[in-house]
XYZ file of C-alpha atoms in Angstrom:
758
model
C -13.067 -5.684 -33.718
C -13.076 -9.144 -33.367
C -10.169 -8.871 -30.463
C -12.250 -6.192 -28.551
C -15.554 -8.284 -28.844
C -13.561 -11.894 -27.658
C -12.521 -9.630 -24.649
C -15.766 -8.857 -23.687
C -17.034 -12.291 -24.690
C -14.106 -13.641 -21.726
C -15.495 -10.862 -19.560
C -19.022 -12.609 -19.597
C -17.756 -15.680 -19.079
C -15.794 -14.323 -15.951
C -18.949 -13.345 -14.705
C -20.721 -16.537 -15.280
C -18.194 -18.693 -13.574
C -16.733 -16.105 -11.152
C -13.621 -16.681 -12.260
C -11.619 -14.014 -13.992
C -10.182 -14.650 -17.412
C -8.206 -11.231 -18.219
C -7.963 -8.063 -16.921
C -10.987 -5.985 -16.512
C -9.919 -2.374 -16.762
C -10.391 -2.222 -20.276
C -13.962 -2.769 -20.238
C -15.213 0.455 -22.615
C -18.418 1.013 -24.569
C -19.121 -0.419 -28.013
C -18.857 2.932 -29.673
C -15.211 3.321 -28.559
C -14.179 -0.074 -29.672
C -15.604 0.066 -32.873
C -13.236 3.552 -33.097
C -10.524 1.834 -31.843
C -10.121 4.799 -29.205
C -7.327 3.565 -26.222
C -8.270 6.543 -24.305
C -11.563 5.082 -22.859
C -13.804 7.242 -24.659
C -12.087 10.739 -23.247
C -14.463 13.803 -23.335
C -12.067 15.654 -25.361
C -11.444 12.660 -27.905
C -7.833 13.526 -28.557
C -5.467 11.473 -27.518
C -5.244 7.575 -27.556
C -4.270 6.774 -23.838
C -0.610 6.069 -23.751
C 0.639 2.144 -24.061
C 1.978 2.191 -20.429
C -1.214 3.574 -18.406
C -3.022 0.672 -20.625
C -1.155 -2.115 -18.829
C -2.894 -1.196 -15.157
C -5.410 -2.932 -14.104
C -6.785 -1.221 -10.850
C -9.342 -4.255 -10.061
C -6.268 -6.570 -9.724
C -5.774 -6.985 -5.587
C -9.742 -5.949 -5.506
C -10.882 -9.765 -4.616
C -9.016 -12.104 -2.337
C -6.564 -10.916 0.386
C -5.013 -7.617 -1.659
C -7.538 -5.440 -0.067
C -6.654 -2.883 -2.515
C -9.424 -0.345 -3.910
C -10.403 0.550 -7.841
C -11.257 4.204 -7.476
C -9.641 7.175 -9.043
C -6.274 8.772 -7.313
C -3.363 10.493 -8.681
C 0.491 9.341 -7.644
C 0.551 10.186 -3.670
C -2.442 11.940 -4.419
C -4.795 13.456 -0.855
C -7.554 11.796 -2.281
C -8.585 8.606 -3.164
C -12.274 8.729 -4.556
C -13.428 4.772 -4.597
C -16.552 2.864 -4.342
C -17.636 1.192 -1.193
C -20.246 -1.550 -0.665
C -21.380 -0.329 2.317
C -20.845 -3.946 4.458
C -18.479 -4.258 7.145
C -15.927 -7.067 7.546
C -12.440 -7.970 6.743
C -12.836 -8.399 3.172
C -14.279 -4.686 3.082
C -11.139 -3.379 4.975
C -10.529 -1.010 1.431
C -14.394 -0.442 1.491
C -14.781 -2.651 -1.807
C -14.920 -5.909 -2.352
C -14.884 -7.319 -6.168
C -17.199 -10.404 -4.928
C -19.669 -8.132 -4.089
C -22.906 -6.661 -6.130
C -24.115 -3.443 -3.979
C -22.594 0.070 -3.917
C -23.671 2.483 -0.945
C -21.571 5.444 -1.834
C -18.474 7.221 -3.206
C -15.858 8.273 -0.461
C -12.609 10.458 -0.959
C -10.370 8.356 1.780
C -9.334 4.967 1.126
C -6.513 2.495 2.477
C -4.439 0.034 -0.077
C -4.443 -2.741 1.542
C -3.095 -2.492 5.086
C -6.019 -4.722 7.054
C -7.176 -2.109 8.964
C -10.774 -0.819 8.404
C -10.537 2.635 8.451
C -11.587 6.123 6.254
C -14.146 6.035 3.543
C -14.744 9.542 4.871
C -17.142 11.983 2.771
C -19.758 9.786 1.057
C -21.727 10.869 -1.890
C -24.299 8.770 -3.552
C -26.850 9.667 -6.592
C -30.029 8.326 -6.385
C -33.367 8.926 -8.449
C -37.304 7.080 -7.526
C -36.744 5.465 -4.110
C -34.262 4.680 -2.275
C -32.968 1.241 -1.837
C -32.658 0.186 1.994
C -31.555 -3.067 3.490
C -29.405 -3.863 6.101
C -25.982 -4.799 4.666
C -24.524 -7.164 7.287
C -25.272 -8.150 11.195
C -22.769 -5.436 12.214
C -24.833 -2.097 10.726
C -27.620 -1.268 13.499
C -29.602 0.437 10.449
C -30.370 0.149 6.745
C -27.956 1.336 4.080
C -29.223 2.825 0.971
C -27.350 1.216 -1.849
C -27.827 0.075 -5.371
C -26.825 -2.646 -7.240
C -24.662 -2.812 -10.072
C -22.621 -5.289 -12.669
C -18.943 -5.526 -13.411
C -20.332 -5.595 -17.272
C -20.756 -1.844 -16.459
C -17.796 -1.284 -14.474
C -14.398 -0.155 -15.687
C -11.194 1.598 -14.025
C -7.843 3.004 -14.984
C -5.415 5.283 -13.374
C -7.484 8.162 -12.104
C -10.664 7.225 -13.373
C -13.378 4.699 -12.300
C -16.686 3.930 -13.852
C -19.965 2.233 -12.705
C -23.574 2.367 -13.695
C -26.055 2.175 -10.817
C -28.640 -0.557 -11.571
C -31.506 0.889 -9.205
C -30.946 4.521 -9.576
C -30.071 4.174 -13.444
C -26.985 6.571 -12.990
C -23.738 6.147 -14.427
C -21.294 7.491 -12.184
C -17.870 8.563 -13.415
C -14.827 9.862 -10.816
C -11.865 11.249 -11.606
C -8.963 13.268 -8.877
C -6.466 15.798 -8.442
C -4.006 15.802 -6.186
C -6.304 17.332 -3.495
C -10.062 16.837 -4.987
C -12.129 14.542 -6.469
C -14.431 15.461 -9.188
C -17.638 13.268 -9.841
C -19.669 13.118 -12.883
C -23.380 11.784 -12.898
C -25.290 10.702 -15.897
C -29.052 10.015 -15.100
C -31.441 8.138 -17.285
C -34.212 8.700 -15.070
C -34.201 12.824 -14.428
C -37.491 13.143 -13.063
C -36.497 12.575 -9.326
C -32.457 13.146 -9.604
C -31.196 13.616 -6.463
C -27.772 13.500 -4.650
C -26.940 12.139 -1.421
C -24.034 13.372 1.440
C -23.889 10.963 4.575
C -21.205 12.090 7.040
C -22.382 9.714 9.444
C -21.099 6.713 7.107
C -19.024 4.378 9.194
C -17.584 0.881 8.803
C -15.293 -1.432 10.566
C -13.117 0.205 12.925
C -14.239 3.827 12.118
C -16.977 5.930 14.332
C -18.019 9.723 13.811
C -17.248 11.519 16.763
C -18.779 14.716 15.394
C -19.865 16.250 11.816
C -20.882 19.410 10.585
C -23.047 20.319 7.043
C -23.511 23.804 5.879
C -25.280 25.172 2.741
C -23.414 28.096 1.213
C -25.549 28.520 -1.525
C -27.712 26.669 -4.203
C -24.567 24.774 -5.570
C -22.290 25.268 -2.703
C -21.701 22.964 0.504
C -19.044 22.563 3.180
C -18.638 21.043 6.578
C -16.100 18.340 8.328
C -16.317 15.101 9.737
C -14.329 13.930 12.437
C -13.996 10.532 14.125
C -12.064 8.109 15.668
C -10.652 4.684 14.906
C -7.624 3.212 14.103
C -7.224 6.998 13.463
C -8.047 8.261 16.542
C -8.026 11.855 15.976
C -9.068 12.201 12.277
C -10.465 15.694 10.826
C -11.986 15.797 7.538
C -12.826 19.163 6.401
C -14.600 19.338 3.045
C -15.680 22.382 0.482
C -17.899 20.810 -2.433
C -19.331 22.973 -5.415
C -22.183 21.244 -7.706
C -22.199 21.983 -11.549
C -25.731 22.769 -11.298
C -27.826 24.742 -8.743
C -29.862 22.048 -6.405
C -33.631 23.475 -6.929
C -34.145 22.114 -3.009
C -32.355 20.480 -0.193
C -33.260 18.630 3.126
C -30.530 17.959 6.335
C -31.032 15.604 9.043
C -29.214 14.610 11.824
C -30.150 10.801 13.106
C -32.757 10.683 10.754
C -34.675 13.710 12.006
C -35.426 15.891 9.048
C -34.379 19.782 10.124
C -36.440 22.384 8.348
C -35.342 26.074 7.405
C -32.303 25.168 8.681
C -28.831 25.181 6.020
C -26.315 24.109 9.018
C -26.269 21.035 11.170
C -24.166 19.422 13.456
C -24.042 15.218 14.869
C -22.521 12.050 14.576
C -25.200 10.971 12.210
C -25.585 13.804 9.412
C -27.046 13.487 5.694
C -27.437 16.023 3.369
C -29.931 15.355 0.273
C -29.731 17.730 -2.788
C -32.447 17.608 -5.613
C -32.393 18.794 -9.273
C -34.564 19.878 -11.621
C -34.576 17.812 -14.617
C -35.430 20.733 -16.873
C -31.444 21.374 -16.429
C -30.758 18.006 -17.883
C -29.424 14.754 -16.954
C -25.468 15.459 -16.199
C -24.473 16.729 -12.639
C -20.925 17.196 -11.588
C -19.877 17.241 -7.906
C -16.402 18.797 -6.891
C -15.089 18.243 -3.471
C -11.636 19.381 -1.973
C -10.299 18.470 1.519
C -8.209 19.503 4.363
C -7.182 18.349 7.553
C -7.320 21.717 8.830
C -10.262 23.744 7.891
C -13.338 24.187 5.721
C -11.267 27.303 4.093
C -8.041 24.967 3.269
C -10.512 22.438 1.969
C -11.974 25.624 -0.313
C -8.215 27.101 -1.231
C -7.305 23.673 -2.091
C -10.337 23.197 -4.285
C -9.469 26.765 -6.103
C -5.932 25.839 -6.373
C -6.922 23.110 -8.804
C -7.892 25.561 -11.644
C -9.656 22.778 -13.726
C -13.666 23.624 -13.208
C -15.944 21.084 -14.238
C -13.790 19.731 -17.511
C -13.899 16.182 -16.396
C -12.162 15.023 -19.475
C -9.247 17.464 -18.859
C -9.260 16.201 -15.378
C -9.235 12.658 -16.673
C -6.482 13.530 -18.786
C -4.257 15.361 -16.675
C -4.691 12.589 -14.185
C -3.706 9.628 -16.640
C -0.691 11.714 -17.785
C 0.385 12.018 -14.441
C 0.551 8.341 -14.022
C 1.691 7.661 -17.405
C 4.776 9.998 -16.466
C 5.720 8.044 -13.188
C 4.946 4.615 -14.918
C 7.721 5.578 -17.435
C 10.258 5.223 -15.145
C 10.609 1.643 -16.046
C 10.394 0.392 -19.319
C 9.777 -3.371 -19.852
C 9.965 -6.119 -22.455
C 8.132 -9.093 -20.984
C 4.644 -10.983 -21.836
C 1.516 -9.273 -22.144
C 0.218 -10.664 -18.667
C 3.690 -10.083 -16.787
C 3.293 -6.164 -18.533
C -0.088 -6.435 -16.680
C 1.401 -7.659 -13.584
C 4.662 -5.255 -13.580
C 2.804 -1.607 -14.207
C -0.047 -2.508 -11.822
C 2.410 -3.058 -9.294
C 3.883 0.163 -10.238
C 0.615 2.005 -9.840
C -0.240 0.070 -6.521
C 3.755 1.429 -5.154
C 1.981 4.785 -5.584
C -1.031 4.623 -3.697
C 0.757 5.440 -0.527
C 2.473 7.581 1.577
C -0.395 10.173 0.671
C -0.153 14.092 0.437
C -1.372 15.523 3.651
C -0.637 18.898 3.836
C -2.603 21.495 1.858
C -1.752 23.799 -1.003
C -0.601 26.555 2.155
C 1.587 23.950 3.610
C -0.483 23.290 7.017
C -1.502 19.961 7.655
C -3.025 18.485 11.238
C -0.278 16.959 13.626
C -0.004 13.934 15.618
C 0.202 16.417 18.569
C -3.215 17.558 17.487
C -2.177 20.994 16.441
C -2.028 22.794 13.149
C 1.403 22.953 11.857
C 2.865 24.559 8.330
C 5.751 23.095 6.521
C 7.738 24.171 3.521
C 7.733 20.954 1.929
C 5.317 18.512 0.643
C 4.032 16.912 4.330
C 3.089 12.722 3.808
C 0.990 10.721 5.853
C -0.061 6.390 5.713
C 3.270 5.229 6.517
C 3.076 1.620 6.926
C 6.509 1.057 8.250
C 6.504 -2.296 9.729
C 5.518 -3.439 5.965
C 7.188 -0.646 3.490
C 10.665 -0.799 5.182
C 11.363 -3.957 3.620
C 11.397 -3.054 -0.006
C 9.033 0.005 -0.527
C 11.098 2.362 0.657
C 14.478 0.890 -1.032
C 12.525 1.379 -4.674
C 11.447 4.838 -3.619
C 15.528 6.047 -3.369
C 15.463 4.724 -6.997
C 12.076 5.289 -8.552
C 10.572 8.633 -6.458
C 13.989 10.019 -5.343
C 12.339 13.401 -5.910
C 10.049 12.911 -2.838
C 12.197 11.099 -0.712
C 13.597 13.889 1.354
C 9.907 15.252 1.630
C 8.928 12.067 3.191
C 12.140 11.786 5.164
C 10.852 15.347 6.844
C 7.628 13.955 7.318
C 9.057 11.521 9.679
C 11.405 13.884 11.006
C 8.093 16.364 11.369
C 6.189 13.679 13.188
C 9.135 13.300 15.570
C 9.540 17.233 16.148
C 5.333 17.195 16.797
C 4.780 14.190 18.485
C 8.784 13.381 20.564
C 9.006 9.959 18.684
C 9.425 8.890 14.968
C 6.524 7.070 13.608
C 5.459 3.670 13.787
C 2.475 3.396 11.922
C 1.462 7.224 11.070
C -1.902 7.723 9.433
C -4.121 10.822 8.515
C -2.229 12.786 11.345
C -2.305 10.357 14.240
C -0.085 8.125 15.568
C -1.743 4.324 15.427
C 1.221 2.520 17.168
C 0.245 -0.468 14.821
C 2.897 -3.093 14.521
C 6.312 -3.093 15.754
C 9.745 -2.136 15.852
C 11.245 1.235 15.454
C 11.392 0.645 11.539
C 11.502 4.935 11.020
C 15.397 3.809 11.449
C 15.862 1.709 8.881
C 14.449 4.088 6.085
C 16.409 7.264 7.639
C 19.541 5.363 7.673
C 18.792 4.049 4.212
C 17.910 7.791 2.902
C 20.919 9.185 4.445
C 23.673 6.939 3.257
C 21.962 7.204 -0.201
C 22.009 11.088 0.187
C 18.115 11.559 0.374
C 17.703 12.401 3.656
C 16.850 16.083 3.474
C 17.546 17.027 7.126
C 19.993 17.850 9.395
C 22.075 13.975 9.995
C 22.500 14.961 13.653
C 19.092 15.764 14.402
C 17.986 13.048 12.591
C 20.483 10.650 14.308
C 19.081 11.837 18.104
C 15.685 11.233 16.740
C 16.487 7.703 15.587
C 18.663 7.069 19.169
C 15.607 8.416 21.163
C 13.342 5.593 19.232
C 16.212 2.813 20.342
C 16.703 3.994 24.147
C 12.908 4.287 25.121
C 11.338 2.726 27.479
C 8.311 1.325 26.146
C 7.102 -1.411 23.843
C 9.338 -3.579 25.794
C 12.643 -1.733 25.209
C 13.129 -1.161 29.094
C 13.545 -5.082 29.274
C 15.282 -5.369 25.802
C 17.814 -3.128 27.083
C 18.712 -4.828 30.137
C 18.116 -8.359 29.306
C 19.228 -8.680 25.390
C 15.978 -9.791 24.916
C 12.272 -8.913 25.527
C 10.755 -11.497 27.910
C 7.252 -12.831 27.315
C 6.578 -12.325 30.904
C 6.323 -8.635 29.755
C 5.132 -8.508 26.323
C 3.442 -9.991 23.203
C 5.335 -10.674 20.151
C 8.445 -11.104 22.334
C 10.443 -12.957 19.870
C 9.182 -10.619 16.730
C 10.262 -7.966 18.697
C 13.368 -8.871 19.591
C 14.593 -9.712 16.291
C 13.185 -6.630 14.748
C 14.673 -4.114 17.406
C 18.121 -6.242 16.623
C 17.954 -4.970 12.944
C 16.926 -1.585 13.885
C 19.995 -1.295 16.168
C 22.439 -2.356 13.236
C 20.771 0.527 11.099
C 21.505 2.969 13.751
C 25.158 2.002 14.429
C 25.904 2.359 10.660
C 24.773 6.147 11.112
C 26.527 6.323 14.308
C 29.750 5.196 12.690
C 29.556 7.284 9.804
C 28.884 10.331 12.025
C 31.805 9.354 14.186
C 30.081 8.407 17.078
C 32.084 5.207 17.811
C 31.105 4.481 21.519
C 27.408 4.566 20.255
C 28.509 2.593 17.541
C 29.996 -0.545 19.606
C 26.996 -0.343 22.049
C 24.384 -0.645 19.022
C 26.041 -3.024 17.086
C 26.627 -5.663 20.383
C 22.712 -5.152 20.514
C 22.333 -5.911 17.180
C 23.206 -9.266 18.264
C 20.620 -9.955 20.312
C 18.292 -11.804 18.117
C 20.432 -14.938 19.082
C 19.305 -14.628 22.801
C 16.148 -16.282 21.843
C 18.145 -19.387 19.644
C 17.117 -22.729 21.302
C 19.960 -25.144 19.946
C 17.842 -28.075 21.202
C 14.841 -27.103 18.873
C 16.722 -24.770 16.492
C 14.300 -22.037 16.405
C 14.146 -18.895 17.889
C 11.934 -19.187 20.921
C 10.423 -17.456 23.585
C 12.196 -16.593 27.004
C 10.774 -15.713 30.434
C 12.573 -12.911 32.850
C 14.831 -15.746 34.128
C 15.539 -16.992 30.740
C 13.643 -20.149 30.695
C 12.067 -21.218 27.232
C 8.447 -21.155 26.848
C 7.001 -24.886 26.763
C 5.448 -26.539 24.903
C 6.854 -25.407 21.751
C 5.630 -26.092 18.647
C 7.300 -24.334 15.385
C 4.008 -24.721 12.739
C 1.698 -23.138 15.744
C 0.831 -19.457 15.311
C 1.271 -17.643 18.879
C 0.253 -14.167 18.695
C 1.426 -14.049 22.527
C 5.584 -14.800 20.932
C 5.410 -14.228 16.951
C 4.044 -10.918 15.149
C 1.463 -13.030 12.421
C 3.947 -15.837 12.004
C 4.968 -18.649 13.821
C 8.364 -19.906 14.434
C 9.068 -21.417 11.152
C 8.648 -17.656 9.591
C 10.230 -15.822 11.795
C 13.409 -17.792 11.848
C 15.013 -15.480 8.566
C 14.997 -12.680 9.995
C 18.309 -11.060 10.824
C 19.202 -9.159 7.399
C 21.850 -7.387 9.057
C 23.637 -10.616 10.148
C 23.050 -13.283 7.490
C 26.459 -14.853 7.939
C 25.779 -15.114 11.837
C 22.456 -16.525 11.376
C 24.050 -19.311 9.104
C 26.611 -19.942 11.580
C 24.341 -20.256 14.397
C 21.967 -23.007 11.894
C 25.077 -24.917 11.888
C 26.634 -23.935 8.243
C 25.751 -23.262 4.418
C 24.641 -27.020 4.452
C 22.578 -27.147 7.574
C 20.958 -23.646 6.369
C 20.021 -25.105 2.791
C 18.651 -27.920 4.374
C 16.938 -25.512 6.859
C 15.368 -23.020 3.795
C 14.214 -26.443 1.673
C 12.272 -27.832 5.203
C 10.419 -24.451 5.244
C 9.473 -24.575 1.267
C 8.676 -28.405 1.796
C 6.752 -28.863 5.339
C 3.066 -28.226 5.255
C 0.595 -26.652 7.358
C -0.795 -28.216 10.220
C -4.439 -28.980 10.411
C -4.916 -26.187 13.012
C -7.009 -23.266 11.581
C -4.394 -20.276 10.200
C -5.298 -16.719 10.416
C -6.374 -14.393 8.044
C -3.215 -12.936 6.885
C -1.556 -16.363 6.634
C -2.117 -16.593 3.021
C 0.124 -17.402 0.027
C 1.799 -20.623 1.099
C 4.440 -22.467 -0.037
C 4.911 -24.749 2.523
C 5.736 -22.795 5.748
C 6.611 -19.778 3.780
C 3.855 -17.146 3.537
C 4.715 -14.622 0.680
C 1.043 -13.200 1.941
C 2.599 -11.581 4.734
C 5.597 -9.301 5.029
C 8.284 -11.087 7.428
C 9.062 -13.717 4.607
C 9.566 -11.485 1.865
C 13.778 -11.746 1.868
C 13.602 -15.178 2.236
C 14.233 -16.940 -1.039
C 17.074 -14.682 -1.734
C 19.042 -16.087 1.572
C 19.849 -19.022 -0.778
C 22.588 -17.329 -2.199
C 24.064 -16.687 0.688
C 24.346 -20.144 1.590
C 25.896 -21.301 -2.053
C 22.944 -22.413 -3.842
C 21.273 -19.532 -5.913
C 19.821 -22.083 -8.185
C 17.184 -22.952 -5.381
C 16.425 -19.243 -4.840
C 16.183 -18.515 -8.491
C 13.694 -21.543 -8.680
C 11.692 -20.143 -5.520
C 11.592 -16.369 -6.854
C 9.937 -17.442 -10.186
C 7.527 -19.756 -8.587
C 6.802 -17.052 -6.641
C 6.316 -14.763 -9.234
C 4.384 -16.898 -11.340
C 2.048 -18.335 -9.016
C 1.175 -15.895 -6.086
C 0.934 -12.764 -8.719
C -1.650 -13.085 -10.924
C -3.950 -10.540 -13.175
C -7.208 -11.708 -11.517
C -9.055 -9.459 -8.964
C -7.544 -11.953 -6.411
C -3.983 -11.679 -8.293
C -2.410 -10.633 -4.716
C -2.012 -13.568 -2.486
C -1.735 -11.204 0.816
C -2.357 -7.344 1.819
C -1.123 -5.022 -0.432
C 0.261 -3.064 2.770
C 0.508 -0.092 0.875
C 2.959 -1.116 -1.590
C 5.277 -3.543 0.021
C 3.672 -6.549 -2.095
C 4.292 -4.656 -5.276
C 7.625 -3.830 -4.587
C 8.897 -7.006 -3.936
C 7.001 -7.818 -7.261
C 9.357 -4.836 -9.326
C 12.553 -5.797 -7.366
C 12.153 -9.637 -8.363
C 11.068 -9.187 -11.641
C 14.188 -7.247 -12.187
C 16.550 -9.686 -11.000
C 17.314 -8.593 -7.812
C 16.391 -7.250 -4.077
C 17.230 -5.351 -0.879
C 17.482 -8.366 1.900
C 18.940 -5.841 4.034
C 17.096 -2.690 3.108
C 19.407 -0.393 4.934
C 23.139 -1.181 3.543
C 22.444 -0.210 -0.067
C 23.276 -3.538 -1.561
C 20.642 -5.791 -3.868
C 20.924 -9.467 -3.622
C 20.832 -10.527 -7.018
C 17.858 -13.070 -8.088
C 15.938 -14.345 -11.138
C 14.596 -11.794 -13.406
C 11.571 -12.311 -14.985
C 11.829 -9.847 -17.447
C 13.430 -9.959 -20.743
C 14.839 -6.428 -20.857
C 13.842 -3.344 -18.247
C 15.295 0.285 -18.242
C 15.081 2.228 -15.186
C 14.836 5.871 -15.833
C 17.535 7.636 -13.709
C 17.920 11.687 -13.086
C 20.284 13.588 -15.043
C 19.553 11.518 -18.221
C 21.213 8.405 -16.935
C 19.337 4.994 -17.152
C 19.914 1.466 -16.017
C 19.326 -1.337 -18.360
C 18.875 -5.183 -17.152
C 18.816 -7.602 -20.067
C 17.740 -11.197 -19.288
C 19.459 -13.394 -22.532
C 17.375 -16.460 -23.441
C 14.792 -15.607 -20.892
C 11.648 -17.898 -20.362
C 9.221 -19.410 -18.039
C 11.505 -22.262 -18.491
C 14.868 -20.928 -18.389
C 14.510 -19.555 -14.622
C 18.176 -20.326 -13.690
C 21.291 -17.426 -13.978
C 24.225 -19.243 -15.892
C 26.167 -15.786 -15.304
C 25.962 -12.013 -14.654
C 27.704 -8.863 -15.969
C 27.725 -5.170 -15.373
C 28.733 -3.035 -17.793
C 30.684 -5.732 -19.142
C 32.604 -7.363 -16.322
C 32.017 -10.433 -14.649
C 30.018 -10.417 -11.492
C 31.607 -12.850 -8.881
C 29.721 -11.089 -5.668
C 25.780 -12.080 -4.733
C 24.816 -8.549 -5.271
C 25.033 -5.029 -6.944
C 24.673 -1.914 -5.065
C 22.656 1.231 -5.182
C 25.728 3.271 -6.456
C 26.039 0.309 -9.657
C 22.425 1.415 -10.447
C 22.297 5.358 -10.330
C 25.450 5.850 -11.950
C 24.135 3.798 -14.882
C 24.895 1.213 -17.157
C 23.586 -2.251 -18.291
C 23.485 -5.696 -16.020
C 22.984 -8.931 -17.991
C 21.691 -11.956 -17.137
C 22.209 -14.844 -19.350
C 19.492 -17.634 -18.635
C 19.413 -21.158 -18.591
C 17.072 -24.053 -17.722
C 20.082 -26.093 -15.860
C 20.475 -25.318 -12.066
C 24.018 -26.946 -12.175
C 25.445 -23.911 -14.010
C 25.659 -21.757 -10.903
């Protein structure tokens, strides 16, 4: 009891100071604390919450740069039922920003840390008494209905979220299944209970193009919301059932109330549903969605078969999370366990299930298609090809074939492999053709789930198209700054993707293609300037752009980075990059300078965060860099930097992610690095050795196999690796392979505080 009370005291201290002292997800009511129920006051009261889900804090990343959401979802679920603050702006990209103090609704779709302001579709809000309305920011053209709330009356765990709305005296609880969300409202004030559904709610990049609301009967509504923004043709159909009949309703379009009508269309549709206090103060709202039709949304709802048993749905969601989290069992400090299992949790928020129970979904061509596999969407490939997809081949290998078929389905319907796929749309966000490393990795690991020849042809088509500067790249060996921005980054990333394509070509016996794409994989060298010792933008005529400052952020040449940060992106040819730099010693000094060169006074873009000198952990191009020290023959320096990043740039606070979560990539880096290895080249099946922060970890593999990592003499001070053995044999190379892991066995690190033992 004293420990629980101490937790609440620390929580109150955080609210007073604005600094979080420990994880907030464990807030539960006083009754639960007295009873010692770890499960969190389940309706059934049957079982305690399992240990691993208890270490997940959904509030990590909801402040600062993380851009995560705290609401209810299941692993890779279609629905992400979460609160929205109702404001526009960078901080509210995911709908919710922890420092805020108001909530404007609970919507069913959210992005996890992407930096793109879209979704927040199908937004409900319970109200009582007079509605509180204010213009919440300078962007909003009209007042927003909202309520104040306090973090002292807010909690979350995997698959569950709860908050008390102060202005309407309503306790709100959210839980979810794969394709539906269930809300439970408990009104303390029962004389004027109502539920609002605002289909016109839109923030940031999103705007409504058409919507419809239809009242089916006194407890059922249905409709759709179509919008444009980042997803240019987004369609969300919904089917909602209330646990109790409403006594009256009102619907309006653009603030004009429509009387005696049960159906309305428009761009700012609002429905308000009133409930009689004689029915009691608890109302539940169950909503399923679909990208295809209202009929499919209804079928999705009926398929869940959970009724209005909120406790059961919550328990089932928690059990699904526990099952996934248990794929890795770690022994480490309590604080690091919270970080590790929250990272695992974040790694399963995308991609999302996109096909309905009957297999139908909206394709990127705008047509309705049907799949005999689970169709996934939201592939943030510029981010996730680096570590998330390799992690998926270890932890979520049962899902990878369907994900690869989803990439290929996109190709068959759209004519191109996806760049950044979102809700049945191609956004063309970011750069590269990074479906290629993802498909190549799955191919070599036996998880493709597709015809390899057809897959190869799709990969080759991406590499041989003329768009996005690729025509000039094919002709000149680089993308000139005369024709396109981000040109240096484009060339370097295309070169890596070409290497991936070459490996598949070789394996399929396509020798001519192999030679061609291997030659192209060296194109990154065409930007190297021997005078400045950096990769620089070149003109059509082959001249470097001047003036040049490697510290400056120039989006015309580098994608969300500067010349320092992009210097290291040649994971397909580390030896070549070292030679270009001047050998191991020069490469080591260059790496040292990266971490030691401070940023200039020039203001940096918002996505530049998590700085250690010019190393930027908050953005993906830097993620593999600490592991390059091992290739230069000085692994101890990389080990020290890896542990510094783990210790300083990940915390259990709401701002505990130093950059956008980016659909799991930030967390995938943490998981791999905490275990002691990382896929520097994410398509070669090798994991470069680092410095594990766990004491012990066991990865549960298919076929009753397991792979154990032991770190002997592990501590915060012992960050250096004295020796490594695999299944009792000394490891003399810099890496282990994917096959080493999936065969099962034991990897042992002997740790020390002496760097000269490497």
